[in-house]
Short mmCIF file of C-alpha atoms in Angstrom, two decimals:
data_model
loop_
_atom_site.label_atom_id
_atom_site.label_comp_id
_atom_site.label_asym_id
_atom_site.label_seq_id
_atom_site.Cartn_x
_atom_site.Cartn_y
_atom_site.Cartn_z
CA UNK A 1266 -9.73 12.72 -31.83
CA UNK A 1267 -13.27 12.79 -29.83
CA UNK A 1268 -13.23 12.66 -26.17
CA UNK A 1269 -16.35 12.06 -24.25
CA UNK A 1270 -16.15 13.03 -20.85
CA UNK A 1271 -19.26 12.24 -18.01
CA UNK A 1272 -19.93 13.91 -14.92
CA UNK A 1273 -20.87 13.04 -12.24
CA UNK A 1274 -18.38 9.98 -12.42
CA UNK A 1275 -20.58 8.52 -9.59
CA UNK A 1276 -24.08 9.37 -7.99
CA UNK A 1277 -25.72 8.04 -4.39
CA UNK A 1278 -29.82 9.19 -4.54
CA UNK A 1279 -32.70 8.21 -2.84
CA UNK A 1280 -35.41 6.30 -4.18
CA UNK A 1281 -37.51 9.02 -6.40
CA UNK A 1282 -35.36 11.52 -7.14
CA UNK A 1283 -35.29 12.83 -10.63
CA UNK A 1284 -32.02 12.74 -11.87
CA UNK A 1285 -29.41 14.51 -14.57
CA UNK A 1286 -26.48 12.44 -15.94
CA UNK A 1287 -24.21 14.49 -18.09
CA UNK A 1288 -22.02 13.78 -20.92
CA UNK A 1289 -19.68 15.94 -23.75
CA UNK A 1290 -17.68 15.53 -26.44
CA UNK A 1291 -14.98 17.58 -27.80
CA UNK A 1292 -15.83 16.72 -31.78
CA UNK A 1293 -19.41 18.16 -32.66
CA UNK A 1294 -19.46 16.31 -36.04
CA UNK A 1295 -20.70 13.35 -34.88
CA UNK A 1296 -22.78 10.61 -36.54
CA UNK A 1297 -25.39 9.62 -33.20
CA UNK A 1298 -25.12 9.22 -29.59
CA UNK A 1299 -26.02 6.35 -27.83
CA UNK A 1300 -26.67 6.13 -24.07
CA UNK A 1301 -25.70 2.32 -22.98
CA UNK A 1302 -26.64 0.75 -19.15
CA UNK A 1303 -24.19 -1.45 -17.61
CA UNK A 1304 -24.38 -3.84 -14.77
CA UNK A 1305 -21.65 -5.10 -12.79
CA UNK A 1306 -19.78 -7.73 -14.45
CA UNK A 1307 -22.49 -7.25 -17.35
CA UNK A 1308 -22.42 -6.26 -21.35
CA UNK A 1309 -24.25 -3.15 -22.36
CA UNK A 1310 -27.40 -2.54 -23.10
CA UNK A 1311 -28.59 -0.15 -25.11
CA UNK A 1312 -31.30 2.60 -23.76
CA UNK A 1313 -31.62 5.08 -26.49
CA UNK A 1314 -30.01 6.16 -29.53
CA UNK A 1315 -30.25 10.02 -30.63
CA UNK A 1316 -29.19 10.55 -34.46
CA UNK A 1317 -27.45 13.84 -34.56
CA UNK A 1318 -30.42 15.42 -36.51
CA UNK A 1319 -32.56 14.61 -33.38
CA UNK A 1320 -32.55 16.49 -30.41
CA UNK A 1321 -34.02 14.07 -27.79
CA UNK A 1322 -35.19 10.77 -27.56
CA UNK A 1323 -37.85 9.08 -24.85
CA UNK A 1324 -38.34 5.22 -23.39
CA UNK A 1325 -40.59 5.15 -20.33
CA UNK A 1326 -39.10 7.16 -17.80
CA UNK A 1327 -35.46 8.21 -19.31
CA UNK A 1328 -35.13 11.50 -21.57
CA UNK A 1329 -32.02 11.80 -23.79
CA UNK A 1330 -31.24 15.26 -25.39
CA UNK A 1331 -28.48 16.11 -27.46
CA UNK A 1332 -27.36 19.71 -28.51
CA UNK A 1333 -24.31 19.14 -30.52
CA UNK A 1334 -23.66 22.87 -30.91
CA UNK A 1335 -22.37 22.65 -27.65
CA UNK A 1336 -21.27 19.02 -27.55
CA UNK A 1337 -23.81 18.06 -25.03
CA UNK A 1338 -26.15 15.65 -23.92
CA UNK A 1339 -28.15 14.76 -21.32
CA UNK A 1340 -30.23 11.37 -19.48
CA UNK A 1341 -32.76 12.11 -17.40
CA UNK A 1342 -33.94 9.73 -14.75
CA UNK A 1343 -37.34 10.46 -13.59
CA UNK A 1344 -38.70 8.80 -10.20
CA UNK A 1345 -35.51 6.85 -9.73
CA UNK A 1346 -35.81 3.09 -8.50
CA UNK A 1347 -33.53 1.03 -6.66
CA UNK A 1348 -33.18 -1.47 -9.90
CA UNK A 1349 -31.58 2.08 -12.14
CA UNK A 1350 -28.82 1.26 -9.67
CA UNK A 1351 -25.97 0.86 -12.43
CA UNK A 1352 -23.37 2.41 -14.77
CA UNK A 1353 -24.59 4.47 -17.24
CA UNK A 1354 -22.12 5.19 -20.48
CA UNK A 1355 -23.05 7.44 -23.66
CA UNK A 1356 -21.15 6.63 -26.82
CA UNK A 1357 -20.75 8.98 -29.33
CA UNK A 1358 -20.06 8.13 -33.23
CA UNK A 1359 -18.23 10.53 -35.44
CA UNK A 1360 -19.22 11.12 -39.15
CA UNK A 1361 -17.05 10.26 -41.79
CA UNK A 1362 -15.78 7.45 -40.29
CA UNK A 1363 -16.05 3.66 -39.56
CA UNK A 1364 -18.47 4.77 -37.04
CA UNK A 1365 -17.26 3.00 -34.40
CA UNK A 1366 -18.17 4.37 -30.81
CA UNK A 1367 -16.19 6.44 -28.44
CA UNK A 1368 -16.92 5.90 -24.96
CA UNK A 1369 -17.34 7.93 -21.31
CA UNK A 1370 -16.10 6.50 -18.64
CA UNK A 1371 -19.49 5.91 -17.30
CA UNK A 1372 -21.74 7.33 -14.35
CA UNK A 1373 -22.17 4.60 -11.39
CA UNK A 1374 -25.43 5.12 -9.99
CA UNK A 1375 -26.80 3.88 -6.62
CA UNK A 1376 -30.64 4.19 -5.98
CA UNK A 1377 -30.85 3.44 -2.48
CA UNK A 1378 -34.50 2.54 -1.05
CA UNK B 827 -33.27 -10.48 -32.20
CA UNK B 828 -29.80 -9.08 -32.49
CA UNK B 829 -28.10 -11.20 -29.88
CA UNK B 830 -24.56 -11.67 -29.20
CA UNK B 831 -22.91 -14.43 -27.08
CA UNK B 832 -19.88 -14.90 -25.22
CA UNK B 833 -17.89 -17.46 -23.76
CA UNK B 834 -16.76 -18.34 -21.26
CA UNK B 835 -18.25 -15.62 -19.24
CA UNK B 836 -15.56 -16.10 -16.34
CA UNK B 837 -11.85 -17.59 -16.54
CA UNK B 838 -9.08 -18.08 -14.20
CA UNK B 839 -6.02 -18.85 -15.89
CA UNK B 840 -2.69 -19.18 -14.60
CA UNK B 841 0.52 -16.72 -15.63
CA UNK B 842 2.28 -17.62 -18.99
CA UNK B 843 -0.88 -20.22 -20.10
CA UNK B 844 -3.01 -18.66 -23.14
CA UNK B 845 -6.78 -18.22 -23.03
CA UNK B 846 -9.30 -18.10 -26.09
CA UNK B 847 -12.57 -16.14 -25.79
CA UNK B 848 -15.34 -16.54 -28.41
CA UNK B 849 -18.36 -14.07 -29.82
CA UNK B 850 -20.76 -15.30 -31.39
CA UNK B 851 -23.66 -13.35 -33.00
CA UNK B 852 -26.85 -15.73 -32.58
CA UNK B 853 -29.24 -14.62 -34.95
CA UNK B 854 -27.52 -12.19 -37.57
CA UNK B 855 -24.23 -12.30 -39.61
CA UNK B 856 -21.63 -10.04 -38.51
CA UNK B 857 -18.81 -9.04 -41.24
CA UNK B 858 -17.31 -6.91 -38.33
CA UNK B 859 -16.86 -7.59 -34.82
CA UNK B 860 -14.56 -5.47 -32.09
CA UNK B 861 -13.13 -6.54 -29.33
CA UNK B 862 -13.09 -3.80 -26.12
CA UNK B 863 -11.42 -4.16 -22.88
CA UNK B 864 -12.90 -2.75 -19.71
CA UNK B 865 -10.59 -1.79 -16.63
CA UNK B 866 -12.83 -1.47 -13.48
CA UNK B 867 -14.48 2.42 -13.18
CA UNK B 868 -13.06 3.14 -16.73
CA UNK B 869 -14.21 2.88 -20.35
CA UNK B 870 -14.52 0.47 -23.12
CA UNK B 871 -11.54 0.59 -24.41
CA UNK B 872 -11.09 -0.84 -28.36
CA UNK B 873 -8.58 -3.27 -28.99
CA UNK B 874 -8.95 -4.31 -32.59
CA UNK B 875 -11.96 -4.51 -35.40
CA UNK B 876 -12.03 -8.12 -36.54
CA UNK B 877 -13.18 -8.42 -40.50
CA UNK B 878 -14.44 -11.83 -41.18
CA UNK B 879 -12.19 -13.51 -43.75
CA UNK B 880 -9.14 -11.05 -43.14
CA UNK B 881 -6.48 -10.02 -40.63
CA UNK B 882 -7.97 -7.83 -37.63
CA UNK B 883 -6.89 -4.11 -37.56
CA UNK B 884 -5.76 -3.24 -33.98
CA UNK B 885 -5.95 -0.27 -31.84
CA UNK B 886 -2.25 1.35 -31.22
CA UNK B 887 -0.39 0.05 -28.03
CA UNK B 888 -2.30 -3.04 -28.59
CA UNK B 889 0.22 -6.39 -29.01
CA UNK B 890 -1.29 -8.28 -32.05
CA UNK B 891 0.96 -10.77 -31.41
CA UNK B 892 0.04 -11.20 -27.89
CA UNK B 893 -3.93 -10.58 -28.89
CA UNK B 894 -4.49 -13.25 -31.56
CA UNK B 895 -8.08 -12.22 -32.92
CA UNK B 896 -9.03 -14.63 -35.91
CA UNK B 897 -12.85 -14.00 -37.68
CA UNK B 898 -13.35 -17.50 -39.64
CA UNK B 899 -17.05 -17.02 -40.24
CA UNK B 900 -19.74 -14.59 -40.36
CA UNK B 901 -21.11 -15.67 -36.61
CA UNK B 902 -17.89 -16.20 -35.25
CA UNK B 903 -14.32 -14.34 -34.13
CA UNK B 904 -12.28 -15.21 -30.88
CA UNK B 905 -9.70 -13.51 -29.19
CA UNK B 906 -6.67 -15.74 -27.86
CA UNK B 907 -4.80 -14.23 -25.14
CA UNK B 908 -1.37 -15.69 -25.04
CA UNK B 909 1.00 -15.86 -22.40
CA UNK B 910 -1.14 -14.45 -20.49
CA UNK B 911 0.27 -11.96 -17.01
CA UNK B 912 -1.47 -10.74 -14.43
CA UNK B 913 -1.73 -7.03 -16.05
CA UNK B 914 -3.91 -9.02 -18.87
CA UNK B 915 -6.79 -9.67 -16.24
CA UNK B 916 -9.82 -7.42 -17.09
CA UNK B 917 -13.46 -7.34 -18.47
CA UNK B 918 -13.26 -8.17 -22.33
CA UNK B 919 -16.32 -7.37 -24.13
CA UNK B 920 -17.13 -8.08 -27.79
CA UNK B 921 -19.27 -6.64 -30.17
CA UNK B 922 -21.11 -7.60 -33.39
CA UNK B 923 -21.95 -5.30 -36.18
CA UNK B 924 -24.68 -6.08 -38.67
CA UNK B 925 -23.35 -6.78 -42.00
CA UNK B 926 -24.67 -3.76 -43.99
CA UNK B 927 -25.38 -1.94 -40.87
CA UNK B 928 -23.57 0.29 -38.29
CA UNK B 929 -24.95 0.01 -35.55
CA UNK B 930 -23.29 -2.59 -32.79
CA UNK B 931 -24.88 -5.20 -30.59
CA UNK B 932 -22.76 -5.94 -27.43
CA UNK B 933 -22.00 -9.29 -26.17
CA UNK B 934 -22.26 -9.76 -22.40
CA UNK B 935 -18.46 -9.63 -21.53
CA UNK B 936 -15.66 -12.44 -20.55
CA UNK B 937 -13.88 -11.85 -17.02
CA UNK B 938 -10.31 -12.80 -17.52
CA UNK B 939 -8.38 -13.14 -14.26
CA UNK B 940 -4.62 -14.49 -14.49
CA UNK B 941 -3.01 -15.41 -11.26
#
């Protein structure tokens, strides 16, 4: 059964910092990984999608990497804002399967000014 | 494009009433939806997969008869929550998969608070 595990579970910065969120997963056959924002009291939305062929993925200022050798992968924050403030999940999909998402427990971010 | 709706987006509801939550995909049909529940600082947990036209598979430890999902169209399931407790109130989030597709398009999430 996959387990995805994130660390840190929560994160204080000031405005500007660069920043490393971190997530694994016990099952390397996996299908994609998605990295999903969440709000308080929000839905999800998506940020970027790596396809387990891929090894990172860019939108503006986040970075996603993935090594699934070592059932890792990685969001990078660069020049942090006080509006990233939020909780940031990764979903992972296993292969061979109905491809339906296992989830971290999330990183809460603040990004205070 | 890709849009899913919820609603309500908040309910109170009082201990032993039943509650119904809809998900509605706006601008795609959705042969699959899953419902997830959210306890505060933990994951999306999934309850059940709801197949339009056919009884919802749940997750194990999850009451089917006390999680009513029904899927009567392609654009539509709801979750009924009956006799609802106190230990039922959480974040419930829905999600719609294209039909054809895999990947999942998230609904903006129902706060359910019983009292």
């Amino acid at each position: 059964k996959q387990e995805v595990t994130q660390i840190p579970a929560a994160l204080s910065v000031p405005e500007g910092e660069n920043l490393v969120l971190n997530c694994s997963f016990t099952d390397s056959a996996i299908y994609n990984l998605q990295w999903f924002r969440q709000d308080p009291g929000k839905g999800l939305t998506s940020l970027l999608l790596i396809q387990s062929s891929q090894r990172e993925q860019t939108s503006g200022r986040l970075n996603a990497s993935l090594d699934k050798s070592s059932g890792r992968s990685t969001l990078y924050i660069a020049a942090s804002q006080p509006g990233d403030s939020a909780t940031y999940l990764c979903a992972v999909r296993s292969s061979g399967g109905s491809y339906i998402p296992t989830f971290g427990r999330g990183t809460s971010l603040i990004v205070h000014p | 494009g890709a849009v899913v709706s919820q609603h309500p987006s908040r309910v109170i509801c009082k201990s032993g009433t039943s509650v119904k939550i809809e998900c509605r995909s706006l601008d795609f049909q959705a042969t699959t939806m899953f419902w997830y529940r959210q306890f505060p600082k933990q994951s999306l947990m999934l309850m059940a997969t709801s197949n339009e036209g056919s009884k919802a598979t749940y997750e194990q430890g999850v009451e089917k008869d006390k999680f009513l999902i029904n899927h009567a169209s392609l654009t539509l399931s709801t979750l009924t929550v009956t006799s609802a407790h106190p230990e039922d109130s959480s974040f419930y989030i829905c999600s719609a998969r294209l039909t054809g597709g895999y990947e999942q398009y998230f609904g903006p999430g129902t706060r359910l608070t019983v009292t």
